[in-house]
CSV table of C-alpha atoms and ligand atoms in Angstrom, one decimal:
chain,number,residue,atom,x,y,z
A,1,UNK,CA,-0.1,0.1,-0.1
A,2,UNK,CA,1.0,3.5,-0.6
A,3,UNK,CA,1.1,6.3,1.5
A,4,UNK,CA,0.3,8.4,-1.1
A,5,UNK,CA,-3.2,7.6,-1.8
A,6,UNK,CA,-4.1,8.1,2.1
A,7,UNK,CA,-4.2,11.0,4.1
A,8,UNK,CA,-1.2,11.3,7.1
A,9,UNK,CA,-3.3,9.9,9.7
A,10,UNK,CA,-4.9,6.9,7.7
A,11,UNK,CA,-1.3,6.0,6.6
A,12,UNK,CA,0.3,6.6,10.8
A,13,UNK,CA,-3.1,4.7,11.7
A,14,UNK,CA,-2.2,1.9,9.7
A,15,UNK,CA,1.6,1.8,10.6
A,16,UNK,CA,0.5,1.8,14.3
A,17,UNK,CA,-1.6,-1.2,13.4
A,18,UNK,CA,1.4,-3.0,12.1
A,19,UNK,CA,3.6,-1.9,14.6
A,20,UNK,CA,1.4,-2.9,17.6
A,21,UNK,CA,0.3,-6.6,15.8
A,22,UNK,CA,4.2,-6.7,15.8
A,23,UNK,CA,6.4,-8.6,19.2
A,24,UNK,CA,10.2,-8.0,17.7
A,25,UNK,CA,10.5,-5.0,15.8
A,26,UNK,CA,13.3,-3.5,15.0
A,27,UNK,CA,14.7,0.3,13.7
A,28,UNK,CA,17.1,0.8,11.0
A,29,UNK,CA,17.5,4.4,10.3
A,30,UNK,CA,20.3,6.4,8.4
A,31,UNK,CA,21.3,10.0,7.6
A,32,UNK,CA,17.7,10.7,7.2
A,33,UNK,CA,16.8,10.7,10.4
A,34,UNK,CA,19.3,13.8,11.1
A,35,UNK,CA,18.3,15.9,8.4
A,36,UNK,CA,16.0,17.7,11.1
A,37,UNK,CA,18.2,17.9,13.7
A,38,UNK,CA,20.6,20.4,11.5
A,39,UNK,CA,22.9,17.0,10.1
A,40,UNK,CA,23.1,17.5,6.3
A,41,UNK,CA,23.8,14.4,4.4
A,42,UNK,CA,27.1,14.2,3.1
A,43,UNK,CA,25.9,12.4,0.3
A,44,UNK,CA,23.0,15.4,-0.8
A,45,UNK,CA,25.6,17.6,-2.5
A,46,UNK,CA,27.0,21.0,-2.0
A,47,UNK,CA,25.7,21.1,1.7
A,48,UNK,CA,27.1,22.2,5.0
A,49,UNK,CA,31.2,20.7,5.7
A,50,UNK,CA,30.6,18.6,2.7
A,51,UNK,CA,30.3,21.4,0.2
A,52,UNK,CA,33.9,21.4,-1.4
A,53,UNK,CA,35.8,17.9,-0.3
A,54,UNK,CA,34.9,14.5,-1.6
A,55,UNK,CA,34.3,12.6,2.1
A,56,UNK,CA,35.2,8.8,0.3
A,57,UNK,CA,39.3,11.3,0.0
A,58,UNK,CA,39.2,13.1,3.4
A,59,UNK,CA,37.0,10.8,5.3
A,60,UNK,CA,38.8,7.8,4.1
A,61,UNK,CA,41.1,5.5,5.7
A,62,UNK,CA,44.0,5.8,4.1
A,63,UNK,CA,44.1,9.5,4.7
A,64,UNK,CA,44.5,9.2,8.1
A,65,UNK,CA,46.7,6.5,7.9
A,66,UNK,CA,49.0,9.4,5.6
A,67,UNK,CA,49.0,12.3,6.9
A,68,UNK,CA,47.0,12.6,10.3
A,69,UNK,CA,46.9,16.2,11.3
A,70,UNK,CA,45.8,16.8,7.8
A,71,UNK,CA,42.9,14.5,8.1
A,72,UNK,CA,42.1,16.2,11.3
A,73,UNK,CA,41.9,19.6,10.0
A,74,UNK,CA,39.3,18.6,8.2
A,75,UNK,CA,37.5,15.3,10.6
A,76,UNK,CA,38.0,17.9,14.5
A,77,UNK,CA,35.6,20.6,12.4
A,78,UNK,CA,32.4,17.6,12.1
A,79,UNK,CA,33.4,16.4,15.6
A,80,UNK,CA,32.7,20.4,16.5
A,81,UNK,CA,30.0,20.9,14.6
A,82,UNK,CA,27.9,17.5,15.8
A,83,UNK,CA,29.1,18.1,19.0
A,84,UNK,CA,25.8,20.3,20.3
A,85,UNK,CA,23.2,19.2,17.3
A,86,UNK,CA,20.2,17.8,19.7
A,87,UNK,CA,17.8,14.8,19.0
A,88,UNK,CA,14.4,15.3,16.8
A,89,UNK,CA,11.1,14.1,17.4
A,90,UNK,CA,11.5,11.5,15.1
A,91,UNK,CA,15.2,10.2,17.4
A,92,UNK,CA,12.1,10.8,20.7
A,93,UNK,CA,9.5,8.7,18.8
A,94,UNK,CA,11.7,5.7,18.9
A,95,UNK,CA,13.0,6.2,22.3
A,96,UNK,CA,9.4,6.3,23.3
A,97,UNK,CA,8.5,3.0,21.4
A,98,UNK,CA,11.8,1.6,22.6
A,99,UNK,CA,10.0,2.2,26.3
A,100,UNK,CA,6.8,1.6,25.3
A,101,UNK,CA,8.2,-2.1,24.5
A,102,UNK,CA,6.9,-2.0,21.3
A,103,UNK,CA,10.6,-1.4,19.4
A,104,UNK,CA,13.8,-3.9,20.7
A,105,UNK,CA,16.6,-1.4,19.2
A,106,UNK,CA,18.3,0.7,16.6
A,107,UNK,CA,20.4,-0.5,14.3
A,108,UNK,CA,21.6,2.9,13.2
A,109,UNK,CA,24.3,4.2,10.2
A,110,UNK,CA,24.6,7.2,12.6
A,111,UNK,CA,27.7,8.4,14.4
A,112,UNK,CA,26.1,11.3,16.3
A,113,UNK,CA,25.0,9.1,18.9
A,114,UNK,CA,21.4,11.3,18.5
A,115,UNK,CA,19.7,7.8,19.4
A,116,UNK,CA,20.8,7.8,22.5
A,117,UNK,CA,20.6,11.2,23.5
A,118,UNK,CA,16.8,10.9,22.7
A,119,UNK,CA,16.8,7.9,25.5
A,120,UNK,CA,16.8,4.5,23.3
A,121,UNK,CA,19.2,1.8,25.2
A,122,UNK,CA,19.6,-0.5,22.6
A,123,UNK,CA,21.4,0.9,20.0
A,124,UNK,CA,23.9,-0.5,17.6
A,125,UNK,CA,26.2,1.6,16.1
A,126,UNK,CA,27.3,0.1,12.9
A,127,UNK,CA,29.6,2.8,12.2
A,128,UNK,CA,31.0,3.8,15.3
A,129,UNK,CA,30.8,7.2,17.3
A,130,UNK,CA,31.9,10.1,17.7
A,131,UNK,CA,31.6,9.2,21.4
A,132,UNK,CA,35.1,8.1,21.4
A,133,UNK,CA,38.6,9.1,19.7
A,134,UNK,CA,41.1,5.4,20.3
A,135,UNK,CA,44.5,5.2,20.0
A,136,UNK,CA,45.5,2.8,17.0
A,137,UNK,CA,49.3,1.9,19.6
A,138,UNK,CA,47.7,1.3,23.0
A,139,UNK,CA,44.0,1.4,22.4
A,140,UNK,CA,43.6,4.1,25.2
A,141,UNK,CA,40.7,5.4,24.7
A,142,UNK,CA,39.5,9.6,24.9
A,143,UNK,CA,36.1,11.1,25.0
A,144,UNK,CA,34.8,13.6,22.4
A,145,UNK,CA,34.7,16.8,25.5
A,146,UNK,CA,38.4,15.7,25.4
A,147,UNK,CA,39.4,15.3,21.7
A,148,UNK,CA,37.5,18.8,20.8
A,149,UNK,CA,39.7,20.5,23.9
A,150,UNK,CA,42.8,19.2,22.3
A,151,UNK,CA,42.1,20.3,18.8
A,152,UNK,CA,41.0,23.5,20.2
A,153,UNK,CA,44.2,24.0,22.2
A,154,UNK,CA,46.2,22.7,18.8
A,155,UNK,CA,46.4,22.8,15.5
A,156,UNK,CA,47.2,19.3,13.9
A,157,UNK,CA,45.8,15.2,15.1
A,158,UNK,CA,44.7,14.4,19.1
A,159,UNK,CA,47.8,12.6,20.5
A,160,UNK,CA,47.7,9.6,22.9
A,161,UNK,CA,48.7,11.4,26.4
A,162,UNK,CA,51.2,7.8,26.7
A,163,UNK,CA,52.5,6.9,23.2
A,164,UNK,CA,52.3,10.3,21.2
A,165,UNK,CA,50.5,8.8,18.6
A,166,UNK,CA,47.8,10.2,16.7
A,167,UNK,CA,43.8,8.9,18.3
A,168,UNK,CA,41.5,7.6,15.3
A,169,UNK,CA,38.3,8.7,15.7
A,170,UNK,CA,36.1,5.5,16.8
A,171,UNK,CA,33.8,5.6,13.5
A,172,UNK,CA,34.2,3.4,10.7
A,173,UNK,CA,36.1,5.6,7.8
A,174,UNK,CA,36.0,4.9,4.3
A,175,UNK,CA,37.9,2.0,3.6
A,176,UNK,CA,37.9,0.3,6.7
A,177,UNK,CA,36.2,-2.7,7.8
A,178,UNK,CA,32.9,-2.7,9.9
A,179,UNK,CA,33.0,-3.6,13.6
A,180,UNK,CA,32.3,-7.0,13.7
A,181,UNK,CA,30.7,-7.5,17.0
A,182,UNK,CA,27.7,-4.2,15.8
A,183,UNK,CA,27.6,-6.2,12.7
A,184,UNK,CA,27.0,-9.4,14.2
A,185,UNK,CA,23.9,-7.9,16.9
A,186,UNK,CA,22.3,-5.9,14.0
A,187,UNK,CA,22.1,-9.3,11.5
A,188,UNK,CA,20.4,-11.1,14.7
A,189,UNK,CA,18.3,-8.2,15.1
A,190,UNK,CA,17.6,-8.1,11.7
A,191,UNK,CA,16.9,-12.2,11.5
A,192,UNK,CA,14.6,-12.1,14.4
A,193,UNK,CA,12.4,-9.3,13.2
A,194,UNK,CA,9.3,-9.6,12.2
A,195,UNK,CA,8.9,-5.9,11.3
A,196,UNK,CA,11.8,-3.8,10.4
A,197,UNK,CA,11.5,-0.1,10.5
A,198,UNK,CA,13.3,1.1,8.2
A,199,UNK,CA,13.9,5.6,8.9
A,200,UNK,CA,16.2,8.1,6.7
A,201,UNK,CA,17.9,5.2,4.5
A,202,UNK,CA,18.2,4.9,1.3
A,203,UNK,CA,19.2,1.5,1.7
A,204,UNK,CA,21.9,1.8,-0.5
A,205,UNK,CA,25.0,1.5,1.5
A,206,UNK,CA,26.1,-2.4,2.3
A,207,UNK,CA,26.2,-3.8,4.0
A,208,UNK,CA,23.4,-1.7,6.1
A,209,UNK,CA,21.6,-1.9,3.4
A,210,UNK,CA,21.1,-5.6,2.9
A,211,UNK,CA,19.5,-6.2,6.2
A,212,UNK,CA,16.0,-5.3,5.5
A,213,UNK,CA,16.7,-8.5,3.1
A,214,UNK,CA,17.7,-10.5,5.7
A,215,UNK,CA,14.4,-9.5,7.8
A,216,UNK,CA,12.3,-10.4,4.8
A,217,UNK,CA,14.1,-13.6,4.5
A,218,UNK,CA,13.4,-14.7,7.6
A,219,UNK,CA,9.6,-14.0,6.8
A,220,UNK,CA,9.5,-10.4,8.8
A,221,UNK,CA,8.3,-7.6,7.2
A,222,UNK,CA,9.1,-3.7,6.1
A,223,UNK,CA,7.8,-0.6,6.8
A,224,UNK,CA,10.1,2.1,4.9
A,225,UNK,CA,9.6,5.8,6.3
A,226,UNK,CA,12.5,7.9,3.8
A,227,UNK,CA,12.0,10.7,1.7
A,228,UNK,CA,13.3,9.3,-1.9
A,229,UNK,CA,13.2,5.6,-3.2
A,230,UNK,CA,15.1,2.9,-1.9
A,231,UNK,CA,15.7,-0.7,-3.1
A,232,UNK,CA,13.3,-2.3,-1.0
A,233,UNK,CA,10.0,0.2,-1.8
A,234,UNK,CA,8.4,-2.3,-3.5
A,235,UNK,CA,9.0,-5.0,-1.1
A,236,UNK,CA,7.8,-3.0,1.9
A,237,UNK,CA,4.2,-3.1,3.1
A,238,UNK,CA,4.0,0.4,4.2
A,239,UNK,CA,6.2,3.2,1.9
A,240,UNK,CA,5.7,6.9,3.6
A,241,UNK,CA,7.5,9.7,1.9
A,242,UNK,CA,6.7,12.7,3.7
A,243,UNK,CA,9.6,14.2,6.5
A,244,UNK,CA,10.8,11.6,9.1
A,245,UNK,CA,9.9,13.6,12.1
A,246,UNK,CA,6.6,15.0,11.4
A,247,UNK,CA,5.4,10.9,9.6
A,248,UNK,CA,6.9,9.3,13.1
A,249,UNK,CA,5.0,12.3,15.5
A,250,UNK,CA,2.1,10.7,13.4
A,251,UNK,CA,2.7,7.8,14.3
A,252,UNK,CA,2.8,8.1,18.4
A,253,UNK,CA,-0.7,10.3,17.7
A,254,UNK,CA,-2.0,7.3,16.2
A,255,UNK,CA,-1.0,5.0,18.9
A,256,UNK,CA,-1.9,7.0,21.7
A,257,UNK,CA,-5.3,7.4,19.7
A,258,UNK,CA,-5.9,3.8,18.6
A,259,UNK,CA,-10.6,4.2,18.2
A,260,UNK,CA,-9.5,7.1,15.8
A,261,UNK,CA,-10.6,7.0,12.1
A,262,UNK,CA,-9.5,9.2,9.6
B,1,ZN,ZN1,48.2,5.0,23.0
């Protein structure tokens, strides 16, 4: 069924009914859920920090290894731009669904930690998080606020106090493998899910893009709340095309008024 043919309350009521009927629902989120928080999706050309650079080049593990100072010249700015961002209504609704026992957890490609700040507890960050930076030599971890302070005090890469080695942000850079433990947890949640609620992701970046297929192959259903097309649009039982914060807010409203007929 397509949302375009119905009103938003009707589509939200349908989604609410599907969610209530499921027992092992999981959310999968991408950059689109953080756009209303003022964090541009760098795959959208000409936006924010990424306007004049090729992310594949500057946020590549090779760039970090060959010139960590230059890498941090760019990435430090990205860190600083993310630190004061706030969760939006879409993050809040997913946290509320988990509190109500309607969602087992959130698998996210985002590194901005906004799901946890919104109150989600079971969050699987398959691309890591900006929370920590790690010393490649000793494995020591330094918290975000401290890293930002270090980059403010002097230009170039922040260094491990013990090894004087440049710290690497604990996020998955281009050219790096995804963290095994997080991916295993994501696949396990996806294969056990009877409903996968995909929010703000074009579902185009592998291997996370394969997670809805894992749910479908295990007999679960897929719902998509994302502006623009995805490779799973035909497999989804519901596809909502509107702003993620507006759509999820309508979903919560529908859950609170189960008897309303729109
Ligand atoms: Zn170290």
